[in-house]
mmCIF file of C-alpha atoms in Angstrom:
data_model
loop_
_atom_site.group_PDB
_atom_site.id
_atom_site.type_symbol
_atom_site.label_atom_id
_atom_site.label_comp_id
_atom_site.label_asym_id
_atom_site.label_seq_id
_atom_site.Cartn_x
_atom_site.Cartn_y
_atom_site.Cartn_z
ATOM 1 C CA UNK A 14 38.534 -31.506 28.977
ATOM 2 C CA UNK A 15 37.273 -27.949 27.996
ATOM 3 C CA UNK A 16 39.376 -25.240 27.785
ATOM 4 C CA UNK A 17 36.467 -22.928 27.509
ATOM 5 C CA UNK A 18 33.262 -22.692 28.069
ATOM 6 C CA UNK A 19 30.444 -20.505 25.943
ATOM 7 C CA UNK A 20 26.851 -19.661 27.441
ATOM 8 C CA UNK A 21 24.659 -18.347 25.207
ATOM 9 C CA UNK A 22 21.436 -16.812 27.377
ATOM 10 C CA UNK A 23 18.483 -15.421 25.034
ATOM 11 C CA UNK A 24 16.343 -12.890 26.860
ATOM 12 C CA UNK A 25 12.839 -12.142 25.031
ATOM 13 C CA UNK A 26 11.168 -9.345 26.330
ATOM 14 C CA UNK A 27 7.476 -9.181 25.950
ATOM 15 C CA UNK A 28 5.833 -5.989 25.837
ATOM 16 C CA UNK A 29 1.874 -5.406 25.666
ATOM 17 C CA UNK A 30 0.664 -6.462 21.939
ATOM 18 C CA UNK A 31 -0.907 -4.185 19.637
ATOM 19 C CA UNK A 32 -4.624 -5.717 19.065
ATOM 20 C CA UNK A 33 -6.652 -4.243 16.435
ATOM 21 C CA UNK A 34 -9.801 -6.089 15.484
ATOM 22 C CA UNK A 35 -12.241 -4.348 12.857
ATOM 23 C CA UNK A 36 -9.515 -1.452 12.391
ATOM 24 C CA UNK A 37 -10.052 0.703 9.568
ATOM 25 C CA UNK A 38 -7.219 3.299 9.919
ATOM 26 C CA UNK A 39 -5.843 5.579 7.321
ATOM 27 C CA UNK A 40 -3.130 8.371 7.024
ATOM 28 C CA UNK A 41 -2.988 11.041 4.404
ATOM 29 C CA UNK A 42 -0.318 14.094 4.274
ATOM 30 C CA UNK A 43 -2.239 15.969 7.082
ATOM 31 C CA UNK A 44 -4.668 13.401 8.621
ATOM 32 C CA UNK A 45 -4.937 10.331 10.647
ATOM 33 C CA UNK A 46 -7.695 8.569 11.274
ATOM 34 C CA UNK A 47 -9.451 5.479 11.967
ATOM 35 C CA UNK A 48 -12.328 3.420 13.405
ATOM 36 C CA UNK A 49 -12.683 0.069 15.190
ATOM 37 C CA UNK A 50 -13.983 -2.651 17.135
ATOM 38 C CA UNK A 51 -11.089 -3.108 19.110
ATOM 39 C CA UNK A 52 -7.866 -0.938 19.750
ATOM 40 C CA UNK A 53 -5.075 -1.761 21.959
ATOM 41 C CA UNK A 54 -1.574 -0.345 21.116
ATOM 42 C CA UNK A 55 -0.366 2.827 19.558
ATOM 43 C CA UNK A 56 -0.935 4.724 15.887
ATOM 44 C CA UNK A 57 1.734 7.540 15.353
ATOM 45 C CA UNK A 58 1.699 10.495 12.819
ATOM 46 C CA UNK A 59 4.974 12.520 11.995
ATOM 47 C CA UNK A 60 4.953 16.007 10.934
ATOM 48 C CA UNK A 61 8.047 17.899 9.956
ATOM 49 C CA UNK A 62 7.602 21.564 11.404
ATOM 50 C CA UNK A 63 10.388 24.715 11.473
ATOM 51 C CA UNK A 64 10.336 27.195 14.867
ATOM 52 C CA UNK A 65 7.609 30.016 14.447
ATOM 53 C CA UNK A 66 5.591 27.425 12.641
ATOM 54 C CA UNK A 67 2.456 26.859 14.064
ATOM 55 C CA UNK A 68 -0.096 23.991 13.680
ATOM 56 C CA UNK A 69 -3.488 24.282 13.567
ATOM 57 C CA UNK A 70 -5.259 20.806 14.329
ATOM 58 C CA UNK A 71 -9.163 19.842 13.933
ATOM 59 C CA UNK A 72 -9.467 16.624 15.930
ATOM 60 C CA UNK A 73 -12.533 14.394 17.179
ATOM 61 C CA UNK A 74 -12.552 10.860 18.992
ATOM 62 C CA UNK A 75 -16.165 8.784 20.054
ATOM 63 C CA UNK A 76 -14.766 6.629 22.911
ATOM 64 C CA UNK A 77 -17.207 4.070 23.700
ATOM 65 C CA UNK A 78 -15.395 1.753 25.841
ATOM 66 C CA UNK A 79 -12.130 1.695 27.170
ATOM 67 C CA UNK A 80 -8.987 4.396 27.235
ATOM 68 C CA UNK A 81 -7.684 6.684 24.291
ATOM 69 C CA UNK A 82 -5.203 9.171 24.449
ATOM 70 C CA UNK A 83 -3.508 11.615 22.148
ATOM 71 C CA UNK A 84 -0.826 13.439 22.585
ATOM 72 C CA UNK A 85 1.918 15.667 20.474
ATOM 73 C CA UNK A 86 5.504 15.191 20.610
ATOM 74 C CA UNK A 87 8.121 17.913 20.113
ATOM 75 C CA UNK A 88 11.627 15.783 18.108
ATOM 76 C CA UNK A 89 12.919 15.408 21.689
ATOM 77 C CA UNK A 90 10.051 13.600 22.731
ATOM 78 C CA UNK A 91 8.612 15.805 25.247
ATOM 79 C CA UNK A 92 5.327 16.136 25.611
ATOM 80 C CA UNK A 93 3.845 19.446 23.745
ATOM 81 C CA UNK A 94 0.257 19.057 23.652
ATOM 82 C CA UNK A 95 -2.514 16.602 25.166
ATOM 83 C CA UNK A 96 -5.293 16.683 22.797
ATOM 84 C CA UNK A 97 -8.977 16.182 24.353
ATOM 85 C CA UNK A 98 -10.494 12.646 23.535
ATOM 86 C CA UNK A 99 -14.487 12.105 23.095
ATOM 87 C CA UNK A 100 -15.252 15.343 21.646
ATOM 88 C CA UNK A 101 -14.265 17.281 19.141
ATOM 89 C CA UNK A 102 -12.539 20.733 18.811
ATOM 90 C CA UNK A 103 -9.456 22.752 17.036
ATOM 91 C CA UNK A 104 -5.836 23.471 18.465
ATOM 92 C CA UNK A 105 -3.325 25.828 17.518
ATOM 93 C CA UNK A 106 0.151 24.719 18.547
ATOM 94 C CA UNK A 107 2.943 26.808 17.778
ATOM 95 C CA UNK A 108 6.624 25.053 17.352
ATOM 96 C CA UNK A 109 9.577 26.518 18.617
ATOM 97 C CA UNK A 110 12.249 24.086 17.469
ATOM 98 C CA UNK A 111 13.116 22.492 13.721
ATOM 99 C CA UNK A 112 12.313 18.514 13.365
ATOM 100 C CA UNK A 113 10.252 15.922 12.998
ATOM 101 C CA UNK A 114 6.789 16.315 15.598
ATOM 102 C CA UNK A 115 4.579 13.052 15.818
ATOM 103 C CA UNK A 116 1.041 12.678 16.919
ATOM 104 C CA UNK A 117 1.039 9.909 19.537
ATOM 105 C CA UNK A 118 -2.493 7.795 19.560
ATOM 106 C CA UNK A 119 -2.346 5.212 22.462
ATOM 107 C CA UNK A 120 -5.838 2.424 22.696
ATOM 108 C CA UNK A 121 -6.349 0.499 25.969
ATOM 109 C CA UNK A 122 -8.808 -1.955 25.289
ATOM 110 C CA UNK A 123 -10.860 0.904 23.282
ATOM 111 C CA UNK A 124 -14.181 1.262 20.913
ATOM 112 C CA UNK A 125 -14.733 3.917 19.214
ATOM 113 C CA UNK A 126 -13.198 6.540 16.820
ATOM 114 C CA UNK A 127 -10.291 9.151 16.136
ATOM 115 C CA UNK A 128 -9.842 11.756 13.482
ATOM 116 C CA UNK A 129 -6.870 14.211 13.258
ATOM 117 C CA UNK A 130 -6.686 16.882 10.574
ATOM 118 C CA UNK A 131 -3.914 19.838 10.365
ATOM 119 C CA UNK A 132 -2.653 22.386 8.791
ATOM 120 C CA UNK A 133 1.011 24.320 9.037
ATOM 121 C CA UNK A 134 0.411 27.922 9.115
#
């Protein structure tokens, strides 16, 4: 006879897979950037930023197939900034809390291109 009885139950949770194929990515202090074949899954870039800081962000993206987005974070994780996607152009983004920001780069099935430069001012 038992006089207990244990049940272990695993759960695995799948989410979507990050798939890079022919991914040449690379991060500097105030750049992100990279080119591929294939991109599906998300590249992040943190930036540390004071209030009355503002940013000042060059940016470009060639999408030739699929989706990209990118987007800038405040530490809270709201949602400061959408930044265009198959063109080029400049931002300035002024801060109004302390904390660590993060550029947010999500691929859907995409070819093509991203480039991020900034600058605290």
């Amino acid at each position: 006879m038992f006089s207990g009885i244990l049940v272990l139950v695993i759960v695995t949770v799948l989410t979507a897979c990050d798939k890079k194929l022919m991914f040449v990515g690379y991060s500097t202090k105030n750049k992100v950037a990279a080119s591929y074949k294939l991109f599906t899954g998300t590249d992040e870039k943190k930036v540390s930023l004071k209030k009355g800081d503002t940013l000042a962000v060059d940016y470009q993206s060639e999408v030739k197939k699929g989706e990209l987005t990118i987007n800038f974070y405040d530490p809270d994780n709201q949602l400061v900034q959408s930044i265009s996607t198959n063109e080029s152009g400049n931002e300035k983004i002024e801060v109004n809390k302390d904390g660590k920001y993060r550029f947010k780069i999500n691929g859907k099935h995409t070819k093509g291109s991203y480039k991020i430069t900034y600058k605290i001012e």
